PDB file of C-alpha atoms in Angstrom:
ATOM      1  CA  GLN A 243      83.247 108.550  97.257  1.00  0.00           C
ATOM      2  CA  VAL A 244      85.921 107.016  94.542  1.00  0.00           C
ATOM      3  CA  GLN A 245      89.410 108.160  95.768  1.00  0.00           C
ATOM      4  CA  LEU A 246      92.792 107.330  93.915  1.00  0.00           C
ATOM      5  CA  VAL A 247      95.501 107.088  95.472  1.00  0.00           C
ATOM      6  CA  GLU A 248      99.312 107.658  94.418  1.00  0.00           C
ATOM      7  CA  SER A 249     102.696 105.677  95.593  1.00  0.00           C
ATOM      8  CA  GLY A 250     105.742 104.866  94.621  1.00  0.00           C
ATOM      9  CA  GLY A 251     107.202 108.986  93.897  1.00  0.00           C
ATOM     10  CA  GLY A 252     111.011 109.340  95.469  1.00  0.00           C
ATOM     11  CA  LEU A 253     114.252 110.620  94.959  1.00  0.00           C
ATOM     12  CA  VAL A 254     116.844 109.027  92.309  1.00  0.00           C
ATOM     13  CA  GLN A 255     118.863 109.486  89.803  1.00  0.00           C
ATOM     14  CA  ALA A 256     118.982 110.425  85.965  1.00  0.00           C
ATOM     15  CA  GLY A 257     119.322 106.334  84.519  1.00  0.00           C
ATOM     16  CA  GLY A 258     117.301 105.048  87.787  1.00  0.00           C
ATOM     17  CA  SER A 259     113.954 104.051  87.678  1.00  0.00           C
ATOM     18  CA  LEU A 260     110.742 104.578  89.825  1.00  0.00           C
ATOM     19  CA  ARG A 261     107.231 102.705  89.851  1.00  0.00           C
ATOM     20  CA  LEU A 262     104.648 104.457  90.569  1.00  0.00           C
ATOM     21  CA  SER A 263     101.605 103.013  91.220  1.00  0.00           C
ATOM     22  CA  CYS A 264      97.700 104.759  91.513  1.00  0.00           C
ATOM     23  CA  ALA A 265      95.024 102.328  93.778  1.00  0.00           C
ATOM     24  CA  ALA A 266      91.611 103.225  93.649  1.00  0.00           C
ATOM     25  CA  SER A 267      89.062 102.454  96.420  1.00  0.00           C
ATOM     26  CA  GLY A 268      85.077 104.014  97.636  1.00  0.00           C
ATOM     27  CA  GLY A 269      83.574 101.846  95.200  1.00  0.00           C
ATOM     28  CA  THR A 270      82.232  99.276  92.380  1.00  0.00           C
ATOM     29  CA  PHE A 271      84.718 100.897  88.849  1.00  0.00           C
ATOM     30  CA  SER A 272      83.685 100.986  85.667  1.00  0.00           C
ATOM     31  CA  TRP A 273      86.859 103.009  83.892  1.00  0.00           C
ATOM     32  CA  SER A 274      87.086 103.337  80.449  1.00  0.00           C
ATOM     33  CA  ARG A 275      90.582 104.802  80.506  1.00  0.00           C
ATOM     34  CA  MET A 276      93.323 105.338  83.769  1.00  0.00           C
ATOM     35  CA  GLY A 277      95.808 107.729  82.433  1.00  0.00           C
ATOM     36  CA  TRP A 278      99.606 109.385  84.457  1.00  0.00           C
ATOM     37  CA  PHE A 279     100.046 113.448  84.517  1.00  0.00           C
ATOM     38  CA  ARG A 280     102.921 115.491  85.671  1.00  0.00           C
ATOM     39  CA  GLN A 281     103.118 118.893  86.508  1.00  0.00           C
ATOM     40  CA  SER A 282     106.321 120.513  87.200  1.00  0.00           C
ATOM     41  CA  PRO A 283     106.497 124.103  88.574  1.00  0.00           C
ATOM     42  CA  GLY A 284     106.182 127.047  86.377  1.00  0.00           C
ATOM     43  CA  LYS A 285     104.437 124.090  83.690  1.00  0.00           C
ATOM     44  CA  GLU A 286     100.955 123.241  82.720  1.00  0.00           C
ATOM     45  CA  ARG A 287     100.277 119.317  83.827  1.00  0.00           C
ATOM     46  CA  GLU A 288     100.979 117.627  80.586  1.00  0.00           C
ATOM     47  CA  PHE A 289      99.323 114.019  79.650  1.00  0.00           C
ATOM     48  CA  VAL A 290     101.689 111.147  80.704  1.00  0.00           C
ATOM     49  CA  ALA A 291     100.630 107.601  79.607  1.00  0.00           C
ATOM     50  CA  ALA A 292      97.156 105.781  79.291  1.00  0.00           C
ATOM     51  CA  LEU A 293      95.253 102.859  78.791  1.00  0.00           C
ATOM     52  CA  ARG A 294      92.801 101.731  78.212  1.00  0.00           C
ATOM     53  CA  TRP A 295      90.654  98.993  80.428  1.00  0.00           C
ATOM     54  CA  SER A 296      89.458  96.508  77.868  1.00  0.00           C
ATOM     55  CA  GLY A 297      91.424  95.682  75.055  1.00  0.00           C
ATOM     56  CA  PHE A 298      94.816  97.423  76.687  1.00  0.00           C
ATOM     57  CA  THR A 299      95.404  99.984  74.180  1.00  0.00           C
ATOM     58  CA  THR A 300      98.268 102.407  75.403  1.00  0.00           C
ATOM     59  CA  ASN A 301      99.751 105.732  74.380  1.00  0.00           C
ATOM     60  CA  TYR A 302     102.443 107.688  75.319  1.00  0.00           C
ATOM     61  CA  ALA A 303     103.966 111.276  75.638  1.00  0.00           C
ATOM     62  CA  ASN A 304     106.124 111.590  72.802  1.00  0.00           C
ATOM     63  CA  SER A 305     108.716 112.521  75.993  1.00  0.00           C
ATOM     64  CA  VAL A 306     108.408 109.054  76.988  1.00  0.00           C
ATOM     65  CA  LYS A 307     108.396 106.512  74.777  1.00  0.00           C
ATOM     66  CA  GLY A 308     110.377 103.873  74.837  1.00  0.00           C
ATOM     67  CA  ARG A 309     111.082 104.396  78.618  1.00  0.00           C
ATOM     68  CA  PHE A 310     107.940 104.538  80.282  1.00  0.00           C
ATOM     69  CA  THR A 311     105.201 102.251  80.979  1.00  0.00           C
ATOM     70  CA  ILE A 312     102.385 101.831  81.417  1.00  0.00           C
ATOM     71  CA  SER A 313      99.717  98.792  82.665  1.00  0.00           C
ATOM     72  CA  ARG A 314      97.168  97.441  85.269  1.00  0.00           C
ATOM     73  CA  ASP A 315      96.541  95.110  88.027  1.00  0.00           C
ATOM     74  CA  ASN A 316      92.824  94.164  87.537  1.00  0.00           C
ATOM     75  CA  ALA A 317      93.035  91.867  90.591  1.00  0.00           C
ATOM     76  CA  LYS A 318      94.051  95.146  92.528  1.00  0.00           C
ATOM     77  CA  ASN A 319      92.004  97.951  90.226  1.00  0.00           C
ATOM     78  CA  THR A 320      95.806  99.319  90.190  1.00  0.00           C
ATOM     79  CA  VAL A 321      97.098 101.327  87.583  1.00  0.00           C
ATOM     80  CA  VAL A 322     101.118 101.071  87.272  1.00  0.00           C
ATOM     81  CA  LEU A 323     103.659 103.145  86.071  1.00  0.00           C
ATOM     82  CA  GLN A 324     107.646 102.303  85.077  1.00  0.00           C
ATOM     83  CA  MET A 325     109.981 104.742  84.670  1.00  0.00           C
ATOM     84  CA  ASN A 326     113.417 103.632  83.559  1.00  0.00           C
ATOM     85  CA  SER A 327     116.101 105.583  82.581  1.00  0.00           C
ATOM     86  CA  LEU A 328     114.679 108.771  84.196  1.00  0.00           C
ATOM     87  CA  LYS A 329     115.989 112.162  83.349  1.00  0.00           C
ATOM     88  CA  PRO A 330     116.533 115.281  85.493  1.00  0.00           C
ATOM     89  CA  GLU A 331     113.342 116.845  83.669  1.00  0.00           C
ATOM     90  CA  ASP A 332     111.212 113.996  83.909  1.00  0.00           C
ATOM     91  CA  THR A 333     111.115 115.405  88.171  1.00  0.00           C
ATOM     92  CA  ALA A 334     107.379 116.354  88.445  1.00  0.00           C
ATOM     93  CA  VAL A 335     104.241 115.977  90.137  1.00  0.00           C
ATOM     94  CA  TYR A 336     102.173 112.887  89.037  1.00  0.00           C
ATOM     95  CA  TYR A 337      99.238 112.177  88.878  1.00  0.00           C
ATOM     96  CA  CYS A 338      97.097 109.589  88.459  1.00  0.00           C
ATOM     97  CA  ALA A 339      93.349 110.046  86.646  1.00  0.00           C
ATOM     98  CA  ALA A 340      90.094 108.105  85.914  1.00  0.00           C
ATOM     99  CA  ASP A 341      88.032 108.068  82.885  1.00  0.00           C
ATOM    100  CA  PRO A 342      84.806 107.221  83.935  1.00  0.00           C
ATOM    101  CA  ALA A 343      82.990 104.120  81.804  1.00  0.00           C
ATOM    102  CA  ASP A 344      79.555 106.172  81.643  1.00  0.00           C
ATOM    103  CA  GLY A 345      79.641 106.421  77.797  1.00  0.00           C
ATOM    104  CA  THR A 346      81.329 110.420  78.526  1.00  0.00           C
ATOM    105  CA  ILE A 347      85.027 111.463  77.555  1.00  0.00           C
ATOM    106  CA  ARG A 348      86.518 113.184  80.625  1.00  0.00           C
ATOM    107  CA  TRP A 349      89.357 112.530  83.546  1.00  0.00           C
ATOM    108  CA  GLU A 350      86.552 113.084  86.003  1.00  0.00           C
ATOM    109  CA  TYR A 351      88.541 111.242  89.055  1.00  0.00           C
ATOM    110  CA  TRP A 352      92.436 112.550  90.259  1.00  0.00           C
ATOM    111  CA  GLY A 353      94.600 111.560  92.960  1.00  0.00           C
ATOM    112  CA  GLN A 354      96.524 113.635  94.798  1.00  0.00           C
ATOM    113  CA  GLY A 355     100.021 113.154  93.240  1.00  0.00           C
ATOM    114  CA  THR A 356     103.265 112.071  94.358  1.00  0.00           C
ATOM    115  CA  GLN A 357     106.621 113.729  93.516  1.00  0.00           C
ATOM    116  CA  VAL A 358     109.514 112.023  91.673  1.00  0.00           C
ATOM    117  CA  THR A 359     112.665 113.629  91.594  1.00  0.00           C
ATOM    118  CA  VAL A 360     115.174 113.062  88.679  1.00  0.00           C
ATOM    119  CA  SER A 361     118.882 114.137  90.091  1.00  0.00           C
ATOM    120  CA  LEU A 362     121.747 114.609  87.814  1.00  0.00           C
TER     121      LEU A 362
END
């Protein structure tokens, strides 16, 4: 059973930085993509960033471009989201997701989420 476990959330002041990590466990993995989504109270879950496991192509939501960076650690089967210049509107539960390389295109696996709170 594949599990994605996020870590690194917390409370930070506006302008500060946080680094989120997502580790996969429970089997042998072949990913097409891994990514991050977030959800604020009363809002739908929204896309933040994604990375293709081969080719290293990345894409970002417009709201985080230039501030967030997604990267991977192959040896640890981990994806990282470096968040800089954080704003109060970045406050949300952040979820890691994985799209397996099985010929379909879907975010099949999800982590449990980690809270990020940005204060003024």
